[in-house]
XYZ file of C-alpha atoms in Angstrom:
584
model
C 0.000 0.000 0.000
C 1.068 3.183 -0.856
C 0.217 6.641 0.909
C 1.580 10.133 1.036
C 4.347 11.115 3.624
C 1.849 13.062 5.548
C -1.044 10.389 5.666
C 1.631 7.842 6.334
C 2.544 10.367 10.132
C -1.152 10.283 10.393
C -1.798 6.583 10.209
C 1.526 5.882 12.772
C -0.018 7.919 15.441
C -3.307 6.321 15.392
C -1.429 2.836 15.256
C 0.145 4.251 18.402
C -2.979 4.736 19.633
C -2.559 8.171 19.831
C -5.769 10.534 20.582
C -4.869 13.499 21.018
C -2.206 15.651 18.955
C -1.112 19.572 20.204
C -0.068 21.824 17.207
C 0.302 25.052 15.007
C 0.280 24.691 11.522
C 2.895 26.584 9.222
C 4.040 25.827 4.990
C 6.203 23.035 5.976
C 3.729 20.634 8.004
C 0.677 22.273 5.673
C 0.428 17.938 3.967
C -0.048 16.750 7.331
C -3.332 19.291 8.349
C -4.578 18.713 4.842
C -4.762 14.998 5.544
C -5.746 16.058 8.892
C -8.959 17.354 7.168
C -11.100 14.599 7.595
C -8.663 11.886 9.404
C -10.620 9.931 11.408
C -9.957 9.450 15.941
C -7.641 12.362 16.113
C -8.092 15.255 18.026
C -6.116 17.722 17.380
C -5.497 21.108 19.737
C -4.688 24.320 18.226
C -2.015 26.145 20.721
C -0.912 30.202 20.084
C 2.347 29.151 20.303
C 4.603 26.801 19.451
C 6.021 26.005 23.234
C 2.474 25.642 24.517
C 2.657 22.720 21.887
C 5.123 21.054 23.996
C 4.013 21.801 27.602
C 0.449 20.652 26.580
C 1.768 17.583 25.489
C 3.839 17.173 28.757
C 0.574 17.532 30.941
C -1.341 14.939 28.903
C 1.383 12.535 29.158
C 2.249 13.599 32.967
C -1.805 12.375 33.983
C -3.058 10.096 31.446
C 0.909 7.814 31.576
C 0.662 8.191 27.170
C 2.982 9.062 25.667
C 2.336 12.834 24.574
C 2.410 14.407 20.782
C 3.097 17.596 18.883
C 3.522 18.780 15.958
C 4.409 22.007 14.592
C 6.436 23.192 11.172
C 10.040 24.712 10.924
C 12.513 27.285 11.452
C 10.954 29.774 14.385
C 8.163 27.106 15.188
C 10.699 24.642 15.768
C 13.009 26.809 17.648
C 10.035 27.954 20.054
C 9.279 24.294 20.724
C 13.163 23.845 22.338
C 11.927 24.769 26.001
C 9.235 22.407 25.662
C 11.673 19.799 24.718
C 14.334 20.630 27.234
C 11.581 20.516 30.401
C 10.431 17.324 29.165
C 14.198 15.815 28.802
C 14.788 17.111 32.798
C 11.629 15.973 34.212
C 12.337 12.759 32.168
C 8.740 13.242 30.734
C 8.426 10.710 27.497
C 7.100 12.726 23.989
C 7.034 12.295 20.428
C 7.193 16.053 19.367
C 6.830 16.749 15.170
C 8.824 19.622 13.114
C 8.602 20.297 9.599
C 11.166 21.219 7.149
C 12.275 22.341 4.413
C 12.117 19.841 1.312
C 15.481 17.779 1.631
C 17.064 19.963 -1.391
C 17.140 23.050 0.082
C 18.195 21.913 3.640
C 21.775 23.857 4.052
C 20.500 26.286 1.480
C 19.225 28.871 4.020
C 15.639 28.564 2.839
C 12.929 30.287 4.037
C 11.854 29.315 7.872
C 15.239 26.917 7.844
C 17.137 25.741 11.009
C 19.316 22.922 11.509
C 16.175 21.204 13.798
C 18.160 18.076 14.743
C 21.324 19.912 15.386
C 19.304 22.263 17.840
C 17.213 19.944 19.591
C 19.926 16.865 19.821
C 21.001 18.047 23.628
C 17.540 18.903 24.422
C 16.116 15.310 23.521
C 16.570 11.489 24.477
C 16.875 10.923 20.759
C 16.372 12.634 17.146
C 15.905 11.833 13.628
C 15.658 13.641 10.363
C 13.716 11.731 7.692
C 15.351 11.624 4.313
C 13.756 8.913 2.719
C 10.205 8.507 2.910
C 10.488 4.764 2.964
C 12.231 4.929 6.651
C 8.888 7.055 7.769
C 7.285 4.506 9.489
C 9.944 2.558 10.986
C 11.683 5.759 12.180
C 7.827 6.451 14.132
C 7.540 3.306 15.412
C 11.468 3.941 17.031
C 10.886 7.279 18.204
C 7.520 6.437 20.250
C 9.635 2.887 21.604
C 12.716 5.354 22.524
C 10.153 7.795 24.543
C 8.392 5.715 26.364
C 11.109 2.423 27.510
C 14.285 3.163 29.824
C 14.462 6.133 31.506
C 11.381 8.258 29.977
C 12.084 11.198 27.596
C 11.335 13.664 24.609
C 11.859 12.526 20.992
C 12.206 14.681 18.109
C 11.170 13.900 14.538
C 12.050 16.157 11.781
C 9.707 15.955 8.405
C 11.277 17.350 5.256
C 8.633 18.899 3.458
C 8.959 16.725 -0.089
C 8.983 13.451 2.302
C 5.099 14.691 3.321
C 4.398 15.241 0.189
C 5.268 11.726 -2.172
C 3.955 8.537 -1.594
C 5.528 5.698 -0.202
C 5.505 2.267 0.831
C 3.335 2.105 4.139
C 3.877 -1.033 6.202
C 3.759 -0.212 9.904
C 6.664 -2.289 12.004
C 5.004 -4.695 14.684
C 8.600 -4.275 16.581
C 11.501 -2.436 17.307
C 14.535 -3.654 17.311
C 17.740 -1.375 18.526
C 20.964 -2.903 18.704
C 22.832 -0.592 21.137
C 19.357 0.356 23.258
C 18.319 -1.543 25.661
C 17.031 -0.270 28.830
C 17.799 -3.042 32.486
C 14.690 -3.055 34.166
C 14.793 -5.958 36.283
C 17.715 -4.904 39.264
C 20.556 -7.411 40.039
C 19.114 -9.778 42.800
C 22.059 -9.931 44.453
C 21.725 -5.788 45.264
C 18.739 -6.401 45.941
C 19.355 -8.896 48.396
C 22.026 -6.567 49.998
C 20.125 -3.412 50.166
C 17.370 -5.491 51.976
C 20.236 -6.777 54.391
C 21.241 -2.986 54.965
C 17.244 -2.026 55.225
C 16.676 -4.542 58.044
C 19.560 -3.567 60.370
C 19.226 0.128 59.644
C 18.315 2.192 62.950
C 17.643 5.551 61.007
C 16.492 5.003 57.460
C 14.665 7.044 54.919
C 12.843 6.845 51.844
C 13.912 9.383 49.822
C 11.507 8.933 46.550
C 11.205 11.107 43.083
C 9.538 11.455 39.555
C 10.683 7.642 38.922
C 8.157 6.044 41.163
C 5.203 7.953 39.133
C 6.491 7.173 35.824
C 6.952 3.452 36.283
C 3.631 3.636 38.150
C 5.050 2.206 41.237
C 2.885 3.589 44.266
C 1.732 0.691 45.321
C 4.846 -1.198 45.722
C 5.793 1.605 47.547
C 3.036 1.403 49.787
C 3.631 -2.181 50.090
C 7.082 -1.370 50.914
C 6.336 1.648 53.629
C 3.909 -1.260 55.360
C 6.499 -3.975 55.780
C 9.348 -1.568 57.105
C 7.282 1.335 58.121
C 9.850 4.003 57.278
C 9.127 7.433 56.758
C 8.826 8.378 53.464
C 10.217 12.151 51.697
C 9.253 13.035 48.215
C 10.942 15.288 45.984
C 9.178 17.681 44.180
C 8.374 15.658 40.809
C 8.058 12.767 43.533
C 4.830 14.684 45.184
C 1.809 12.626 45.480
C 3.864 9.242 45.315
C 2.650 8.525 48.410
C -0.460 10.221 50.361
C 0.973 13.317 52.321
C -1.561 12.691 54.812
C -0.001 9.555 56.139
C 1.922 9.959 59.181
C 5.226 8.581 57.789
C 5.397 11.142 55.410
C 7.852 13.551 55.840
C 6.702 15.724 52.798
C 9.165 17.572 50.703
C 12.802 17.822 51.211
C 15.892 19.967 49.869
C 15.695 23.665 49.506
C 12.348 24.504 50.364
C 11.312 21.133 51.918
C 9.997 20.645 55.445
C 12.080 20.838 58.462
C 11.633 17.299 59.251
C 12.425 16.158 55.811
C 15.775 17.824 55.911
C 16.472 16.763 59.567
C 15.511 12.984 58.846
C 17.776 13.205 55.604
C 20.578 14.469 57.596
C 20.697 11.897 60.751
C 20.175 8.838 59.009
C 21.973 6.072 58.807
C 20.575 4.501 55.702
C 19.018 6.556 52.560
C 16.547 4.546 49.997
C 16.580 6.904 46.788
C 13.763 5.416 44.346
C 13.747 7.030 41.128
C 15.291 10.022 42.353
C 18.400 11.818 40.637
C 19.847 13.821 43.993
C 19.944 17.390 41.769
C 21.543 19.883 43.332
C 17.898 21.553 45.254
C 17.677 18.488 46.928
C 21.026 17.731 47.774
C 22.480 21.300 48.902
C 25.921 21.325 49.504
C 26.721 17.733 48.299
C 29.745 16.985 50.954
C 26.717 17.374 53.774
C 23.920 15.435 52.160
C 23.189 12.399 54.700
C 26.752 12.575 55.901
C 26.258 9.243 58.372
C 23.935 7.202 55.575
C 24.711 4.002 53.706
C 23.089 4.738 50.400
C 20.978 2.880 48.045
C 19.625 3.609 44.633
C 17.516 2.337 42.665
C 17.170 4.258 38.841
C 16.567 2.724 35.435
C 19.265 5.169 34.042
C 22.163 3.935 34.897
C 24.353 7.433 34.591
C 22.472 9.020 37.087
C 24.562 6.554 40.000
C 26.837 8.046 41.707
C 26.742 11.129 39.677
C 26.159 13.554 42.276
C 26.667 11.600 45.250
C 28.494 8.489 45.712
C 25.873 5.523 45.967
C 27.217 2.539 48.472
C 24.411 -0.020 47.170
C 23.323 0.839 43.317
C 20.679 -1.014 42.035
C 19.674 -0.035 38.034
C 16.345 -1.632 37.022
C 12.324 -0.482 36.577
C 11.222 0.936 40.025
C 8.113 -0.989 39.927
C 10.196 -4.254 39.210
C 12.978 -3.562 41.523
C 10.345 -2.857 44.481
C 8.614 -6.080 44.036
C 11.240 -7.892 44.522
C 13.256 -6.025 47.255
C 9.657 -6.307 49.210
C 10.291 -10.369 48.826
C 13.910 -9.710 49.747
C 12.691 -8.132 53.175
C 10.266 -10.353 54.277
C 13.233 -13.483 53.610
C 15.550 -11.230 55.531
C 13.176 -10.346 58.482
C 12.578 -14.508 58.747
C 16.076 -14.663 59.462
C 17.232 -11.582 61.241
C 16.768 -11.234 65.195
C 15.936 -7.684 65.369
C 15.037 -7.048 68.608
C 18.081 -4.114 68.897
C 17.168 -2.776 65.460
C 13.803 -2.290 66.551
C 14.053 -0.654 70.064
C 16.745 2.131 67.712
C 13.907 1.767 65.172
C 11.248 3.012 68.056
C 13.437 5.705 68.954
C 14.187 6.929 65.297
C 10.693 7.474 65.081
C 9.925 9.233 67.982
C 12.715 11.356 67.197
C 11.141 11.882 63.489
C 7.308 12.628 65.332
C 9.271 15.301 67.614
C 10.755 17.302 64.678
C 6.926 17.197 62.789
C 5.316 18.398 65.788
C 7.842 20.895 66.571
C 8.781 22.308 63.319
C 5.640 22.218 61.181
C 5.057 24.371 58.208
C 3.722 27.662 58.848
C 2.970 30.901 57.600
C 1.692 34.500 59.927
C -2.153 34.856 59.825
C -3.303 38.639 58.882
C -6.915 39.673 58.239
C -5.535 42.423 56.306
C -3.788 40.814 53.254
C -4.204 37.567 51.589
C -1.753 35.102 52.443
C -0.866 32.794 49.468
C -0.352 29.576 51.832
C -3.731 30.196 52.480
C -4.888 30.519 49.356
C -3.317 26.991 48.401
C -4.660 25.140 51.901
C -8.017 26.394 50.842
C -7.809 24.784 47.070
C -6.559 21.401 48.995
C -9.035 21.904 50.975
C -11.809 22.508 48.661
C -10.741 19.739 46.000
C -9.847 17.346 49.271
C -7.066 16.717 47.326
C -8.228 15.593 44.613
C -8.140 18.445 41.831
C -5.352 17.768 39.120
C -2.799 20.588 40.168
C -0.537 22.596 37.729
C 1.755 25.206 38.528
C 3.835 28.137 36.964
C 7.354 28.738 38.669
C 8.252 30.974 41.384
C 6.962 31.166 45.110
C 3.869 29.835 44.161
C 5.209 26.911 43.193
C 7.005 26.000 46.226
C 3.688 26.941 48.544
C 1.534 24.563 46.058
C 4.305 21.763 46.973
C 4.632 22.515 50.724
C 0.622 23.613 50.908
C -1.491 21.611 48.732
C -1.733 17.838 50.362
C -1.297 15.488 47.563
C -2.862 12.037 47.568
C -2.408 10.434 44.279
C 0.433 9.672 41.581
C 0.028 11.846 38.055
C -2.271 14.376 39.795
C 0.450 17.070 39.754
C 2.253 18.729 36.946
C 5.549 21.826 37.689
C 8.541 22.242 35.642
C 10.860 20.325 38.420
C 14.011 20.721 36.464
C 14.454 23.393 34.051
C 12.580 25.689 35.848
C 10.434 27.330 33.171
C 8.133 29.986 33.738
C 4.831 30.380 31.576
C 4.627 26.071 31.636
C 1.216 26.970 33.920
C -1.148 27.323 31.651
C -0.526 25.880 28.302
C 0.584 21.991 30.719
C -2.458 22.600 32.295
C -4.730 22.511 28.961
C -2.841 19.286 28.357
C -4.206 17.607 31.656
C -7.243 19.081 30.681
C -7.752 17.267 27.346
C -6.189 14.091 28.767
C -8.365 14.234 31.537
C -11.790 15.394 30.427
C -14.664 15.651 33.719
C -12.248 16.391 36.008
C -10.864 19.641 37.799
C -7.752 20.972 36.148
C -6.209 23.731 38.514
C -3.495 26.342 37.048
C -1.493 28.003 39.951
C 0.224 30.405 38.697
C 2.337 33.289 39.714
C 1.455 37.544 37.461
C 4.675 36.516 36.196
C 4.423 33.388 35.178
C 1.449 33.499 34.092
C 1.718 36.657 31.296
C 4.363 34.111 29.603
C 1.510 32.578 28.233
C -1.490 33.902 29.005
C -2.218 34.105 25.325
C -3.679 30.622 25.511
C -6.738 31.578 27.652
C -7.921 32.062 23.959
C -6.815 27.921 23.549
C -8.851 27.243 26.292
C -11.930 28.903 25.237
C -11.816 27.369 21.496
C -11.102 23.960 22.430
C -13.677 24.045 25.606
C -10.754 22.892 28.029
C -12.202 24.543 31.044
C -8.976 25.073 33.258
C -9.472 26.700 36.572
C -6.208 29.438 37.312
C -5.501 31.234 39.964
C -3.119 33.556 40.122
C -1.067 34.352 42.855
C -1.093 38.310 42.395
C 2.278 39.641 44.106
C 2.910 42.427 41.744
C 6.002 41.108 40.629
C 8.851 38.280 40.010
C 8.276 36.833 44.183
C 11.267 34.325 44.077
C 13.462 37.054 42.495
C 12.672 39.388 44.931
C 13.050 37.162 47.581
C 16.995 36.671 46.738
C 17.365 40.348 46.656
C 16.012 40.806 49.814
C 17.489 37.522 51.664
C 20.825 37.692 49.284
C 21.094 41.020 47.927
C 20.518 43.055 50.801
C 17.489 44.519 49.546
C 18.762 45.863 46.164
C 15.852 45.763 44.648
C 16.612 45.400 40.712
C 13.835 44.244 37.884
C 11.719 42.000 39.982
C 8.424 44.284 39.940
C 6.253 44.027 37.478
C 4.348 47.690 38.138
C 2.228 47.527 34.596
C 1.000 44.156 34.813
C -2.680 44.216 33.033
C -5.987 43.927 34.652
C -6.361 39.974 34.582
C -9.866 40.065 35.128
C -10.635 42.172 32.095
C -8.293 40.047 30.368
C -9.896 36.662 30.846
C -12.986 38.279 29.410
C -11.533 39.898 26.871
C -10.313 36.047 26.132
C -13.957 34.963 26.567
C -13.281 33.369 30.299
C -14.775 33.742 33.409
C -12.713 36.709 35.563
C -12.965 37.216 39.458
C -11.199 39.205 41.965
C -9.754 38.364 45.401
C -7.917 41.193 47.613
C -9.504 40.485 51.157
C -8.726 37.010 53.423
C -12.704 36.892 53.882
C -13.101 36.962 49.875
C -10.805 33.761 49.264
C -13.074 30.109 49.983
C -16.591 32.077 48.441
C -14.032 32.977 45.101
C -12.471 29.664 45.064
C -16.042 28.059 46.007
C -17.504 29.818 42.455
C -14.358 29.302 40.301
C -14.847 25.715 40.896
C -18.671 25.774 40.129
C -17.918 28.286 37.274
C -18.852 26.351 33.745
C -15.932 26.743 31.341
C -12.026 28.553 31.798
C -12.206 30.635 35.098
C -9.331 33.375 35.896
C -9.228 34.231 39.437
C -6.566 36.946 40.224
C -5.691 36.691 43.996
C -3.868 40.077 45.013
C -1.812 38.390 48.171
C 0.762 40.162 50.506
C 3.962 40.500 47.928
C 6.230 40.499 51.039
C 5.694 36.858 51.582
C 8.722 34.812 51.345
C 8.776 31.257 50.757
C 10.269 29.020 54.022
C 12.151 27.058 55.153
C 15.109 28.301 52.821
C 18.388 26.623 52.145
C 20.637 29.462 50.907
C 22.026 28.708 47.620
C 25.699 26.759 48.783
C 24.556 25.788 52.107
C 23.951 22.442 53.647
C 19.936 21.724 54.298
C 20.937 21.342 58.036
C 21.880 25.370 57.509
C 17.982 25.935 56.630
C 16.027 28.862 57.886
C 12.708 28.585 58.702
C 12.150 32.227 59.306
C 13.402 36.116 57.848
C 17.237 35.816 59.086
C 19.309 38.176 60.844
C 21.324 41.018 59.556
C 24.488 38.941 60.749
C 23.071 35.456 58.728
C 22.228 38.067 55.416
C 25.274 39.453 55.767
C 26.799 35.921 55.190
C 24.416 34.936 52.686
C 25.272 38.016 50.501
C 29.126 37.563 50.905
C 29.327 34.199 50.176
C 26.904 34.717 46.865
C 28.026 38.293 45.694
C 31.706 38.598 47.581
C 31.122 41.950 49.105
């Protein structure tokens, strides 16, 4: 059978099982929306932007565990899409993500909307291709969706020459894959596993220390089945959240730079560390030379380069998380048979009690006022509204970090933030994503002014494609977290972090066609929240909160997490801060 380039993409991604495709058309990729005419079981999502393209796709794959697609033509398209890519490849989120091109002639040529795609996207990807030869089309599909969805999750890149869209070829859809020099380990080395159980059962002081890895390989429950048998406490790092229920009292919450107390404190005195899909980046870890300083540490990762990379591992173990914990569950209950605990456990009794003290004693917490809103608040009202159950999405900035410390996750893939890269304006357009992978249920934007103008442009998405995605914007007049370092770092120089002429976001979502609602009192905040949730449609409410609210506890950027602060500092302990960041 023979079919055109473009029907032949087409006809892959519904193989694939694909349902759902984000995009912006452009001359390149025009053979693939003129087959998209009247192709059959594909939605596709018109974005305003290329990057929105990308993040949508990350929420949809984040949620629904597919594998997410989009498509969008060359030169400037292609090079807005990069971000997209580059979150996905840190947050280890698996894509298939479409680029058109130039017909294969003119590539070097400097043609109109040219750029060397592959060469720009190679270190912001798990894997690339260009496609020559329309005869490879299929095959090179088939790959690209294997390569982003086995081993260690990722973003794949396919570039489409325009004259490859355009003739016909052969069509005959691989069954397999088979890559000679890619093959992911999933199941981990029993004898590791048989020694990191050894090292579990005598520890007096472990921890859990679990990340994005669980979620991907859909490993909750063995986690659960794991926290049951050993009853350790159990930290989660920020792409980790919702891994296991916050509400269960052997969770320790968040740890590393804006991570609880306890978290920190439990990280620091223990004597063995279980990371589980976890990649110890540098806001978890602080200063590496302190992280766990007394701990025997295991980890278990499907990627084998992240061992040892940023801190020396004692027990590695490289395999699927949801494999590895299966069997290092059997591993424990052969080693507690055997083992005569009774020391281990009375240490064991005390670790805990220790663990309860710090919780009670150094909770999260924020100053009450009835005279400005206080964004903590504003996120323990959404938990408590959605009891938790709300898919959550966030810009970055403060908000962020109170949604993570705030908002008490109970499920896996019910919460989407750019963990690695960082990237502002990822609110909004991720959160349409969860929306159209997710349809029924309540998508929740939290966003940050800043953030949230990045993108704000898709409101208009939102409202064409009915994806009826609930933000709230946490209104502090400016860029919070940058504003924050000034004043905890820069001794109050403040340089470029207010926004002053930000627009009126309530006349803005209507201009956009959304719902728009205003917050500036405490009083006003659960009867707002209470309407934006019963609101038909895309709902904008713009919380104006005190913009002098800093986000604790605080490791300073260099310092151990033992050196947190859960409170403004001193003069004397900004003084440091400043010298050892800006040397004077």
């Amino acid at each position: 059978m023979k079919l055109s380039g473009a029907r032949i993409v087409l006809e892959c991604l519904k193989r694939e099982g694909v349902d759902v495709v984000f995009g912006l058309p452009g001359g390149a990729v025009l053979p693939i929306y003129d087959v998209l005419h009247d192709f059959k079981g594909l939605r596709h999502i018109l974005v305003r932007q290329e990057a929105a393209a990308g993040h949508a796709a990350e929420g949809y794959s984040r949620t629904t565990g597919k594998i997410g697609v989009c498509l969008v033509t060359s030169g400037p398209a292609a090079t807005n899409l990069v971000t997209a890519l580059q979150d996905a490849l840190m947050d280890s989120i698996p894509l298939v993500a479409f680029t058109g091109q130039v017909p294969t002639h003119l590539i070097g040529n400097d043609a109109f909307q040219e750029a060397d795609n592959v060469g720009i996207t190679r270190s912001a990807t798990k894997h690339n291709f260009l496609v020559k030869d329309g005869n490879d089309l299929a095959a090179i599909i088939k790959e690209a969706f294997h390569i982003a969805g086995t081993g260690r999750p990722g973003p794949v890149h396919v570039d489409l020459p325009k004259d490859v869209l355009v003739k016909e070829w052969a069509f005959d859809y691989p069954e397999t894959v088979h890559l000679r020099s890619y093959n992911p380990t999933y199941e981990g080395h029993p004898g590791q596993i048989k020694k990191a159980a050894r090292a579990i059962v005598r520890a007096k002081r472990p921890v859990l220390y679990v990340g994005g890895g669980i979620i991907s390989s859909d490993a909750s429950p063995e986690l659960r089945a794991l926290v049951d048998l050993t009853q350790i406490p159990v930290t989660q790092t920020l792409m980790g959240l919702g891994a296991f229920p916050m509400a269960d009292p052997l969770s320790l919450d968040m740890l590393g730079m804006h991570g609880t107390y306890y978290a920190n404190m439990a990280v620091h005195h223990s004597d063995v560390l279980v990371a589980i899909g976890a990649r110890f980046d540098d806001r978890v870890t602080g200063r590496v030379d302190a992280f766990a300083p007394h701990a025997e540490i295991i980890h278990i990762d499907i990627d084998p380069s992240s061992i040892s990379k940023n801190i020396k591992v004692d027990i590695p173990i490289v395999g699927d998380c949801k494999r590895v914990l299966g069997k290092l569950v059997e591993a424990l209950h052969e080693e507690l048979r055997t083992y005569p605990a009774s020391g281990v456990r009375e240490a064991r009794k005390q670790w805990m009690g220790q663990v309860a003290e710090w919780k009670r004693d150094f909770p999260l917490h924020y100053e009450w006022s009835d005279e400005v809103v206080k964004p903590q608040h504003v996120v323990q009202e959404i938990s408590n509204l959605t009891a938790g159950e709300a898919l959550i999405v966030t810009g970055v900035g403060q908000h962020q970090m109170w949604v993570a410390q705030y908002y008490r996750f109970k499920h896996p893939r019910a919460w989407c933030t750019s963990g690695g890269l960082g990237t502002m304006g990822y609110g909004l357009p991720t959160a349409m994503g969860v929306q159209a992978g997710n349809p029924g249920k309540l998508v929740v934007n939290v966003d940050g002014d800043g953030s949230f103008q990045m993108n704000s442009q898709e409101l208009a998405t939102c409202v064409e494609e009915k994806l009826p995605v609930k933000t709230v914007i946490i209104n502090n007049g400016g860029h919070g977290m940058v504003r924050q370092w000034q004043r905890l770092i820069y001794k109050e120089r403040y340089c470029a972090s207010d926004l002053g002429g930000s627009p009126d976001f309530v006349r803005l979502a209507e201009a956009y066609g959304c719902t728009g609602l205003r917050v500036t009192r405490p009083s006003e905040v659960v009867p707002a929240l209470e309407k934006m949730i019963a609101t038909p449609g895309p709902v904008v409410l713009d919380v104006t909160v005190d913009k002098h609210e800093c986000v604790f506890p605080m490791v300073p950027a260099g310092g151990a997490n033992i050196d947190m602060i859960l409170a403004p500092p001193s003069v004397d302990v900004r003084d440091k801060a400043a010298r050892s960041q800006t040397g004077f």
